[in-house]
Tab-separated table of C-alpha atoms in Angstrom:
chain	number	residue	atom	x	y	z
D	1	UNK	CA	-25.992	-6.915	10.399
D	2	UNK	CA	-23.782	-4.975	8.136
D	3	UNK	CA	-25.439	-3.661	4.856
D	4	UNK	CA	-24.014	-1.901	1.681
D	5	UNK	CA	-20.522	-0.468	2.812
D	6	UNK	CA	-21.070	-2.119	6.050
D	7	UNK	CA	-21.059	-5.813	4.607
D	8	UNK	CA	-23.218	-8.793	4.912
D	9	UNK	CA	-24.349	-10.288	8.449
D	10	UNK	CA	-23.399	-13.935	9.610
D	11	UNK	CA	-25.864	-16.204	9.896
D	12	UNK	CA	-27.934	-15.592	12.836
D	13	UNK	CA	-31.501	-17.063	13.702
D	14	UNK	CA	-34.751	-15.415	11.841
D	15	UNK	CA	-35.510	-13.753	15.330
D	16	UNK	CA	-33.212	-13.609	18.386
D	17	UNK	CA	-34.271	-13.818	21.735
D	18	UNK	CA	-34.189	-10.735	23.919
D	19	UNK	CA	-32.037	-12.053	26.189
D	20	UNK	CA	-29.544	-13.344	23.158
D	21	UNK	CA	-29.620	-10.175	21.793
D	22	UNK	CA	-28.891	-8.199	25.053
D	23	UNK	CA	-25.790	-10.746	26.214
D	24	UNK	CA	-24.140	-11.474	23.098
D	25	UNK	CA	-21.583	-8.809	23.774
D	26	UNK	CA	-20.830	-9.968	27.084
D	27	UNK	CA	-20.570	-13.138	26.322
D	28	UNK	CA	-17.808	-12.434	23.466
D	29	UNK	CA	-15.917	-10.589	26.219
D	30	UNK	CA	-15.727	-13.959	28.261
D	31	UNK	CA	-14.985	-15.955	25.254
D	32	UNK	CA	-12.115	-13.331	24.634
D	33	UNK	CA	-11.278	-13.447	28.288
D	34	UNK	CA	-11.206	-17.372	28.198
D	35	UNK	CA	-8.580	-17.422	25.711
D	36	UNK	CA	-6.026	-15.253	27.286
D	37	UNK	CA	-4.402	-18.373	28.854
D	38	UNK	CA	-4.387	-20.162	25.825
D	39	UNK	CA	-2.840	-17.202	23.975
D	40	UNK	CA	-0.307	-16.730	26.664
D	41	UNK	CA	0.818	-20.510	26.481
D	42	UNK	CA	1.144	-19.813	22.677
D	43	UNK	CA	3.253	-17.077	22.854
D	44	UNK	CA	5.771	-19.107	25.123
D	45	UNK	CA	5.620	-22.503	23.270
D	46	UNK	CA	6.599	-20.170	20.386
D	47	UNK	CA	9.325	-18.436	22.145
D	48	UNK	CA	10.752	-22.035	22.890
D	49	UNK	CA	10.750	-23.498	19.524
D	50	UNK	CA	11.999	-20.064	18.093
D	51	UNK	CA	15.250	-20.275	20.542
D	52	UNK	CA	18.473	-20.916	18.648
D	53	UNK	CA	19.173	-23.108	21.717
D	54	UNK	CA	16.542	-25.460	20.878
D	55	UNK	CA	17.877	-28.278	18.688
D	56	UNK	CA	14.335	-28.119	17.201
D	57	UNK	CA	14.226	-24.469	16.003
D	58	UNK	CA	15.700	-25.636	13.028
D	59	UNK	CA	13.635	-28.360	12.092
D	60	UNK	CA	10.717	-28.642	9.985
D	61	UNK	CA	8.822	-29.646	13.157
D	62	UNK	CA	10.025	-27.180	15.079
D	63	UNK	CA	9.137	-24.304	12.775
D	64	UNK	CA	5.737	-25.666	12.074
D	65	UNK	CA	5.126	-25.593	16.039
D	66	UNK	CA	5.933	-21.703	16.001
D	67	UNK	CA	3.955	-21.123	13.238
D	68	UNK	CA	1.058	-22.692	14.394
D	69	UNK	CA	1.214	-20.962	17.500
D	70	UNK	CA	1.688	-17.658	15.864
D	71	UNK	CA	-1.458	-18.387	13.813
D	72	UNK	CA	-3.661	-19.435	16.729
D	73	UNK	CA	-2.283	-16.233	18.556
D	74	UNK	CA	-3.154	-14.158	15.544
D	75	UNK	CA	-6.876	-15.188	14.947
D	76	UNK	CA	-7.699	-15.208	18.218
D	77	UNK	CA	-6.663	-11.998	19.557
D	78	UNK	CA	-8.418	-8.440	19.552
D	79	UNK	CA	-6.634	-5.986	17.465
D	80	UNK	CA	-6.275	-2.488	18.568
D	81	UNK	CA	-6.785	0.692	16.629
D	82	UNK	CA	-3.695	0.621	13.984
D	83	UNK	CA	-1.336	3.868	13.645
D	84	UNK	CA	-1.041	5.886	11.053
D	85	UNK	CA	2.625	5.311	9.995
D	86	UNK	CA	2.966	8.486	7.680
D	87	UNK	CA	5.960	10.295	8.934
D	88	UNK	CA	7.056	11.475	5.601
D	89	UNK	CA	6.211	12.236	2.187
D	90	UNK	CA	7.600	14.039	-0.917
D	91	UNK	CA	6.545	17.605	-2.156
D	92	UNK	CA	7.955	18.757	-5.063
D	93	UNK	CA	11.053	15.933	-5.500
D	94	UNK	CA	11.624	16.739	-1.562
D	95	UNK	CA	11.506	14.386	1.206
D	96	UNK	CA	9.371	16.210	3.825
D	97	UNK	CA	8.710	14.952	7.502
D	98	UNK	CA	5.185	14.785	8.111
D	99	UNK	CA	3.156	15.253	11.791
D	100	UNK	CA	-0.270	14.401	12.421
D	101	UNK	CA	-2.062	16.943	14.511
D	102	UNK	CA	-5.602	17.291	16.238
D	103	UNK	CA	-7.431	20.269	14.948
D	104	UNK	CA	-11.340	19.800	16.296
D	105	UNK	CA	-12.477	17.104	18.459
D	106	UNK	CA	-16.246	16.077	19.915
D	107	UNK	CA	-16.797	13.027	21.542
D	108	UNK	CA	-17.591	10.901	18.470
D	109	UNK	CA	-14.920	12.257	16.220
D	110	UNK	CA	-11.474	14.254	15.762
D	111	UNK	CA	-10.291	16.031	12.770
D	112	UNK	CA	-6.549	15.395	11.726
D	113	UNK	CA	-4.248	17.255	9.663
D	114	UNK	CA	-1.335	16.014	8.076
D	115	UNK	CA	1.099	18.834	8.521
D	116	UNK	CA	3.627	18.894	6.172
D	117	UNK	CA	6.974	20.438	7.736
D	118	UNK	CA	7.912	22.289	4.488
D	119	UNK	CA	11.447	23.874	4.636
D	120	UNK	CA	10.043	26.993	2.438
D	121	UNK	CA	6.711	28.475	1.087
D	122	UNK	CA	5.224	26.598	-2.133
D	123	UNK	CA	5.119	28.702	-5.373
D	124	UNK	CA	1.410	28.118	-5.627
D	125	UNK	CA	-0.683	26.752	-2.968
D	126	UNK	CA	-1.948	23.144	-2.919
D	127	UNK	CA	-5.538	22.236	-2.851
D	128	UNK	CA	-6.849	21.827	1.019
D	129	UNK	CA	-8.622	18.249	1.124
D	130	UNK	CA	-11.069	17.037	3.527
D	131	UNK	CA	-11.301	13.018	3.276
D	132	UNK	CA	-14.371	12.034	5.293
D	133	UNK	CA	-13.519	8.331	6.141
D	134	UNK	CA	-16.342	5.852	6.465
D	135	UNK	CA	-18.031	5.064	9.608
D	136	UNK	CA	-18.869	1.250	9.045
D	137	UNK	CA	-16.486	-0.614	11.099
D	138	UNK	CA	-13.000	0.126	10.328
D	139	UNK	CA	-11.176	2.930	11.759
D	140	UNK	CA	-10.021	5.499	9.515
D	141	UNK	CA	-6.476	4.111	9.124
D	142	UNK	CA	-8.064	1.661	6.484
D	143	UNK	CA	-7.476	4.891	4.359
D	144	UNK	CA	-3.925	5.214	5.211
D	145	UNK	CA	-3.158	4.305	1.405
D	146	UNK	CA	-5.580	7.274	0.009
D	147	UNK	CA	-3.899	9.860	2.478
D	148	UNK	CA	-0.489	8.829	1.419
D	149	UNK	CA	-1.470	8.823	-2.360
D	150	UNK	CA	-2.809	12.738	-1.694
D	151	UNK	CA	-0.211	14.173	0.880
D	152	UNK	CA	2.584	15.076	-2.048
D	153	UNK	CA	-0.196	17.288	-3.728
D	154	UNK	CA	-2.660	18.530	-1.128
D	155	UNK	CA	-2.828	19.722	2.289
D	156	UNK	CA	-4.914	16.507	3.810
D	157	UNK	CA	-7.100	16.805	6.640
D	158	UNK	CA	-9.252	13.667	7.600
D	159	UNK	CA	-12.024	12.621	9.922
D	160	UNK	CA	-10.883	10.088	12.934
D	161	UNK	CA	-14.303	8.343	14.234
D	162	UNK	CA	-14.213	7.474	17.653
D	163	UNK	CA	-15.056	3.811	18.491
D	164	UNK	CA	-18.565	3.966	20.674
D	165	UNK	CA	-17.461	1.301	22.902
D	166	UNK	CA	-14.767	3.976	24.262
D	167	UNK	CA	-17.609	7.016	24.615
D	168	UNK	CA	-18.964	7.520	27.859
D	169	UNK	CA	-23.155	7.127	28.008
D	170	UNK	CA	-22.863	10.599	29.783
D	171	UNK	CA	-21.772	12.242	26.174
D	172	UNK	CA	-24.954	11.569	24.645
D	173	UNK	CA	-26.125	10.117	21.399
D	174	UNK	CA	-25.138	10.166	17.812
D	175	UNK	CA	-26.684	9.379	14.930
D	176	UNK	CA	-26.869	10.458	11.203
D	177	UNK	CA	-28.323	13.774	11.865
D	178	UNK	CA	-25.257	14.176	14.371
D	179	UNK	CA	-22.917	12.873	11.468
D	180	UNK	CA	-24.077	15.255	9.287
D	181	UNK	CA	-23.694	18.444	11.788
D	182	UNK	CA	-20.446	17.038	12.213
D	183	UNK	CA	-19.537	17.418	8.788
D	184	UNK	CA	-20.817	20.997	8.837
D	185	UNK	CA	-19.192	22.262	11.451
D	186	UNK	CA	-15.767	20.550	10.456
D	187	UNK	CA	-16.013	22.665	7.246
D	188	UNK	CA	-16.518	25.644	9.192
D	189	UNK	CA	-13.515	24.821	11.241
D	190	UNK	CA	-11.637	24.507	7.839
D	191	UNK	CA	-13.021	28.551	7.288
D	192	UNK	CA	-13.953	27.463	3.557
D	193	UNK	CA	-11.703	26.934	0.427
D	194	UNK	CA	-11.726	23.408	0.865
D	195	UNK	CA	-12.408	20.241	-1.367
D	196	UNK	CA	-14.667	17.358	0.591
D	197	UNK	CA	-14.060	13.756	-0.581
D	198	UNK	CA	-16.809	11.427	0.779
D	199	UNK	CA	-14.955	7.691	0.602
D	200	UNK	CA	-17.914	5.135	0.128
D	201	UNK	CA	-20.416	5.383	3.303
D	202	UNK	CA	-20.199	9.182	4.231
D	203	UNK	CA	-21.317	10.010	0.510
D	204	UNK	CA	-25.058	10.317	1.784
D	205	UNK	CA	-24.013	12.505	4.911
D	206	UNK	CA	-21.873	14.623	3.015
D	207	UNK	CA	-24.068	14.982	0.191
D	208	UNK	CA	-26.677	16.120	2.981
D	209	UNK	CA	-24.629	18.349	4.722
D	210	UNK	CA	-23.515	20.394	1.472
D	211	UNK	CA	-27.005	20.433	0.373
D	212	UNK	CA	-28.048	22.066	3.810
D	213	UNK	CA	-25.157	24.175	3.693
D	214	UNK	CA	-26.318	25.443	-0.056
D	215	UNK	CA	-29.943	26.083	0.951
D	216	UNK	CA	-28.675	28.150	3.783
D	217	UNK	CA	-26.262	30.294	1.780
D	218	UNK	CA	-23.665	29.189	4.067
D	219	UNK	CA	-20.399	30.837	2.917
D	220	UNK	CA	-18.091	28.052	4.413
D	221	UNK	CA	-19.333	25.996	1.636
D	222	UNK	CA	-16.780	23.706	-0.012
D	223	UNK	CA	-15.358	24.464	-3.579
D	224	UNK	CA	-16.054	20.888	-4.609
D	225	UNK	CA	-17.515	17.289	-3.701
D	226	UNK	CA	-16.042	14.115	-4.845
D	227	UNK	CA	-18.438	10.963	-4.031
D	228	UNK	CA	-16.553	7.698	-4.350
D	229	UNK	CA	-18.053	4.315	-4.480
D	230	UNK	CA	-21.212	5.720	-2.055
D	231	UNK	CA	-24.592	4.103	-1.824
D	232	UNK	CA	-26.615	7.360	-3.141
D	233	UNK	CA	-29.238	5.005	-4.688
D	234	UNK	CA	-29.264	1.294	-3.382
D	235	UNK	CA	-32.358	1.109	-6.021
D	236	UNK	CA	-29.500	1.042	-9.351
D	237	UNK	CA	-28.067	-2.222	-10.105
D	238	UNK	CA	-28.363	-3.304	-6.234
D	239	UNK	CA	-26.072	-5.610	-5.048
D	240	UNK	CA	-26.835	-9.095	-2.851
D	241	UNK	CA	-25.789	-6.990	0.944
D	242	UNK	CA	-28.094	-4.041	-0.685
D	243	UNK	CA	-31.437	-6.443	-1.281
D	244	UNK	CA	-30.868	-7.481	2.132
D	245	UNK	CA	-31.609	-4.679	4.259
D	246	UNK	CA	-35.030	-4.815	2.284
D	247	UNK	CA	-35.758	-8.335	2.894
D	248	UNK	CA	-35.029	-8.392	6.456
D	249	UNK	CA	-36.331	-4.763	7.424
D	250	UNK	CA	-35.203	-2.585	10.049
D	251	UNK	CA	-36.990	-4.105	12.751
D	252	UNK	CA	-35.203	-7.633	12.316
D	253	UNK	CA	-31.718	-5.449	12.705
D	254	UNK	CA	-32.878	-3.708	16.090
D	255	UNK	CA	-33.731	-7.309	17.324
D	256	UNK	CA	-31.145	-8.838	16.081
D	257	UNK	CA	-27.803	-7.045	15.966
D	258	UNK	CA	-27.891	-4.654	18.736
D	259	UNK	CA	-26.175	-5.011	22.550
D	260	UNK	CA	-25.238	-3.075	25.087
D	261	UNK	CA	-21.103	-2.169	25.651
D	262	UNK	CA	-20.059	-4.701	28.642
D	263	UNK	CA	-18.065	-3.716	31.794
D	264	UNK	CA	-15.414	-2.297	31.433
D	265	UNK	CA	-15.329	-0.399	28.663
D	266	UNK	CA	-15.873	3.135	28.965
D	267	UNK	CA	-19.075	3.064	27.119
D	268	UNK	CA	-20.653	0.587	29.699
D	269	UNK	CA	-24.236	-0.003	28.757
D	270	UNK	CA	-24.141	2.068	25.418
D	271	UNK	CA	-26.325	0.428	22.787
D	272	UNK	CA	-24.289	-0.349	19.710
D	273	UNK	CA	-23.559	-2.395	16.594
D	274	UNK	CA	-20.831	-4.360	17.637
D	275	UNK	CA	-17.348	-4.324	15.898
D	276	UNK	CA	-17.054	-8.058	16.209
D	277	UNK	CA	-20.122	-8.512	14.534
D	278	UNK	CA	-19.087	-6.647	11.754
D	279	UNK	CA	-16.267	-8.159	11.386
D	280	UNK	CA	-17.461	-11.626	11.066
D	281	UNK	CA	-19.989	-9.942	8.154
D	282	UNK	CA	-16.925	-8.472	6.357
D	283	UNK	CA	-15.076	-11.794	6.785
D	284	UNK	CA	-18.026	-14.049	5.789
D	285	UNK	CA	-18.102	-12.181	2.354
D	286	UNK	CA	-15.038	-13.870	1.407
D	287	UNK	CA	-14.247	-16.861	3.752
D	288	UNK	CA	-12.520	-18.751	1.589
D	289	UNK	CA	-10.406	-15.971	0.700
D	290	UNK	CA	-9.186	-15.356	4.349
D	291	UNK	CA	-8.553	-18.919	5.028
D	292	UNK	CA	-6.208	-19.377	2.225
D	293	UNK	CA	-4.523	-16.293	3.059
D	294	UNK	CA	-4.126	-17.864	6.639
D	295	UNK	CA	-2.844	-21.107	5.272
D	296	UNK	CA	-0.481	-19.323	3.384
D	297	UNK	CA	0.833	-17.429	6.117
D	298	UNK	CA	1.490	-20.636	8.078
D	299	UNK	CA	3.561	-22.152	5.239
D	300	UNK	CA	5.410	-18.761	4.793
D	301	UNK	CA	6.323	-18.836	8.572
D	302	UNK	CA	7.701	-22.294	7.900
D	303	UNK	CA	9.803	-21.294	5.146
D	304	UNK	CA	10.975	-18.007	6.548
D	305	UNK	CA	9.597	-15.717	3.845
D	306	UNK	CA	9.710	-12.690	5.875
D	307	UNK	CA	8.662	-9.969	3.061
D	308	UNK	CA	5.274	-12.404	2.748
D	309	UNK	CA	4.632	-12.628	6.246
D	310	UNK	CA	5.180	-8.468	6.747
D	311	UNK	CA	2.391	-7.985	3.682
D	312	UNK	CA	-0.014	-10.357	5.412
D	313	UNK	CA	0.219	-9.177	8.763
D	314	UNK	CA	0.434	-5.331	7.541
D	315	UNK	CA	-3.202	-6.291	6.004
D	316	UNK	CA	-4.967	-8.029	8.861
D	317	UNK	CA	-3.725	-5.880	11.166
D	318	UNK	CA	-5.571	-3.085	9.273
D	319	UNK	CA	-8.600	-5.677	8.434
D	320	UNK	CA	-9.272	-7.275	11.601
D	321	UNK	CA	-9.243	-4.048	13.590
D	322	UNK	CA	-12.855	-3.045	13.863
D	323	UNK	CA	-14.876	-0.630	16.106
D	324	UNK	CA	-18.148	-0.233	17.543
D	325	UNK	CA	-21.096	1.967	15.700
D	326	UNK	CA	-23.871	3.597	17.833
D	327	UNK	CA	-26.997	1.580	17.631
D	328	UNK	CA	-28.781	4.999	16.370
D	329	UNK	CA	-26.449	5.765	13.996
D	330	UNK	CA	-26.589	2.369	12.534
D	331	UNK	CA	-29.880	2.006	12.589
D	332	UNK	CA	-30.929	5.322	11.159
D	333	UNK	CA	-28.327	4.736	8.106
D	334	UNK	CA	-29.867	1.086	6.904
D	335	UNK	CA	-33.308	2.559	7.642
D	336	UNK	CA	-33.116	5.810	5.732
D	337	UNK	CA	-30.291	4.475	3.034
D	338	UNK	CA	-31.025	1.140	2.267
D	339	UNK	CA	-34.712	0.550	3.252
D	340	UNK	CA	-36.609	3.637	2.360
D	341	UNK	CA	-33.813	5.124	0.191
D	342	UNK	CA	-35.031	8.851	1.485
D	343	UNK	CA	-32.609	10.926	-0.235
D	344	UNK	CA	-32.880	9.631	-4.004
D	345	UNK	CA	-36.808	9.797	-3.454
D	346	UNK	CA	-36.874	13.709	-2.109
D	347	UNK	CA	-37.744	12.227	1.390
D	348	UNK	CA	-34.668	12.528	3.731
D	349	UNK	CA	-35.304	15.050	6.219
D	350	UNK	CA	-32.579	16.794	9.036
D	351	UNK	CA	-33.863	18.189	12.044
D	352	UNK	CA	-37.272	18.825	10.626
D	353	UNK	CA	-35.809	20.408	7.430
D	354	UNK	CA	-36.097	18.674	3.600
D	355	UNK	CA	-32.561	17.453	2.589
D	356	UNK	CA	-32.653	19.177	-0.951
D	357	UNK	CA	-29.300	18.274	-3.449
D	358	UNK	CA	-31.158	20.432	-6.231
D	359	UNK	CA	-30.221	23.267	-3.822
D	360	UNK	CA	-26.518	23.070	-4.856
D	361	UNK	CA	-25.535	25.457	-7.135
D	362	UNK	CA	-21.631	26.542	-6.028
D	363	UNK	CA	-20.102	23.297	-5.526
D	364	UNK	CA	-18.469	21.378	-8.200
D	365	UNK	CA	-19.190	17.849	-8.313
D	366	UNK	CA	-17.044	14.458	-9.197
D	367	UNK	CA	-18.463	10.716	-8.814
D	368	UNK	CA	-16.096	7.894	-8.842
D	369	UNK	CA	-17.262	4.259	-9.118
D	370	UNK	CA	-15.497	1.023	-9.879
D	371	UNK	CA	-16.579	-1.298	-12.661
D	372	UNK	CA	-16.339	-4.232	-10.219
D	373	UNK	CA	-17.908	-2.767	-6.875
D	374	UNK	CA	-19.789	-5.091	-5.338
D	375	UNK	CA	-20.689	-3.763	-2.451
D	376	UNK	CA	-21.958	-0.352	-4.121
D	377	UNK	CA	-23.470	-1.197	-7.044
D	378	UNK	CA	-22.309	0.276	-10.714
D	379	UNK	CA	-24.546	3.886	-11.024
D	380	UNK	CA	-25.420	3.947	-7.552
D	381	UNK	CA	-22.834	6.916	-6.752
D	382	UNK	CA	-23.563	8.345	-10.304
D	383	UNK	CA	-27.283	8.856	-9.488
D	384	UNK	CA	-25.699	12.065	-7.762
D	385	UNK	CA	-25.736	13.788	-10.974
D	386	UNK	CA	-29.379	13.539	-11.169
D	387	UNK	CA	-30.366	14.787	-7.956
D	388	UNK	CA	-27.831	17.949	-8.073
D	389	UNK	CA	-29.842	19.635	-11.054
D	390	UNK	CA	-28.461	22.902	-10.459
D	391	UNK	CA	-24.722	22.470	-10.963
D	392	UNK	CA	-23.718	23.534	-14.436
D	393	UNK	CA	-22.331	20.676	-16.810
D	394	UNK	CA	-18.843	22.309	-16.509
D	395	UNK	CA	-18.799	21.658	-13.430
D	396	UNK	CA	-19.618	17.966	-12.952
D	397	UNK	CA	-17.619	15.068	-13.748
D	398	UNK	CA	-18.178	11.191	-13.613
D	399	UNK	CA	-15.626	8.706	-13.801
D	400	UNK	CA	-15.558	4.674	-13.427
D	401	UNK	CA	-12.345	2.941	-13.108
D	402	UNK	CA	-12.145	-0.109	-15.259
D	403	UNK	CA	-11.225	-3.429	-13.541
D	404	UNK	CA	-11.256	-2.501	-9.995
D	405	UNK	CA	-13.886	-3.451	-6.954
D	406	UNK	CA	-15.087	-1.870	-3.927
D	407	UNK	CA	-11.433	-0.711	-2.219
D	408	UNK	CA	-9.803	-0.077	-5.719
D	409	UNK	CA	-11.852	2.944	-5.560
D	410	UNK	CA	-9.720	4.479	-2.663
D	411	UNK	CA	-6.889	2.631	-2.680
D	412	UNK	CA	-4.046	0.385	-4.687
D	413	UNK	CA	-1.961	1.025	-7.855
D	414	UNK	CA	-4.679	1.920	-10.214
D	415	UNK	CA	-6.185	4.312	-7.594
D	416	UNK	CA	-2.785	6.022	-7.480
D	417	UNK	CA	-2.095	6.603	-10.902
D	418	UNK	CA	-5.401	6.789	-12.610
D	419	UNK	CA	-7.767	7.832	-9.987
D	420	UNK	CA	-5.768	10.607	-7.822
D	421	UNK	CA	-4.922	12.425	-10.940
D	422	UNK	CA	-8.443	12.893	-11.985
D	423	UNK	CA	-9.704	14.027	-8.839
D	424	UNK	CA	-6.698	16.436	-8.635
D	425	UNK	CA	-7.175	18.016	-11.945
D	426	UNK	CA	-10.989	18.644	-10.942
D	427	UNK	CA	-10.290	20.095	-7.793
D	428	UNK	CA	-8.093	22.722	-9.416
D	429	UNK	CA	-10.516	22.947	-12.415
D	430	UNK	CA	-13.507	23.909	-9.629
D	431	UNK	CA	-10.949	26.500	-7.950
D	432	UNK	CA	-10.290	28.185	-10.981
D	433	UNK	CA	-14.489	28.588	-11.649
D	434	UNK	CA	-15.536	28.904	-8.142
D	435	UNK	CA	-18.729	31.308	-7.828
D	436	UNK	CA	-18.789	33.497	-5.156
D	437	UNK	CA	-21.357	33.876	-2.841
D	438	UNK	CA	-22.691	37.048	-3.793
D	439	UNK	CA	-22.783	35.796	-7.853
D	440	UNK	CA	-24.928	32.900	-6.335
D	441	UNK	CA	-27.525	35.185	-4.713
């Protein structure tokens, strides 16, 4: 199931029967429904044992019962789409409110703008940044820390991909080609003079989109392109999850992990790669770590350590919230990126036209990798530089962040203190040396 940025699949039969593949989503929904009474009972029991009028509320026994009930409810519930919770930021030492606005929308994506309500105009304009979030199971809010880090010094936009089970079948398909066209259309909406950042999985479609724009001499080309921990060439330093795709082959994924959205979701009967399978893949990669984390949650609930409980809840409310992917997007991505390696081989096509990164001349390029990345191996993103042979050396940068894994490439303390300043400096330099369309021609 999940590959590369998509994670690692849980154990499944070598070949599942068509009936099992078709009905697994429906069985999951039935299982969720059957647990509703138990969750309601757990909530009620928790309230009883936390009630200060209950003599057991302050005892070890009472606290353990309440903690066990909360743990049961949290581990069996379905988590909804998280909120952004980015209400303010600091610009030039002044706290300013932030409003999240939708400025463009299609069935499978919204373009969000984090509008900083500045009390007075800035002396110098700050870089406009389009962050292309991964469409690999988690919601775009997984990049909350990424957005928060860029907000003080940048005008930030981000792609907010839709949960496929919420999109009616009547809205049509959505595959990798559509993804590329969405990216191009969003850059047109922003009207040029923008820096695009692809976080992980979208490195391939963003590189393809910019290649197409350059080949067509599109006037709305981005000023710079930053690719972070992306699977540009998974033949380099392949990870265990990269190798899985070649071992299984695309037919295995088609036959084993694609299911139809059940009633009553708006996407009823749409073929999808379900989010609950995606989550199983994520969790199985570090099962011991997640089990230990929930053991600590139980202990902290009993002890009443609110700070540690809040940290656990904040992380897992985000981590356990997953979305469905359209079957055609998932399968096309696995096939072209992880099985056929179409882009680095020069074989990738978009609507019958070749995708050629060597056409990129006007866009500055930066690649960022994590030294300990176990999802996109070291060198997979750096391969972009060899493909973009027409970009002058003075307008390209490669940076490896020491001692971070995959998620440290776009989140955490080292990201804020070491990676963001480098990307920001790169953007300013790229803007100063940006060639014009006339000069490029």
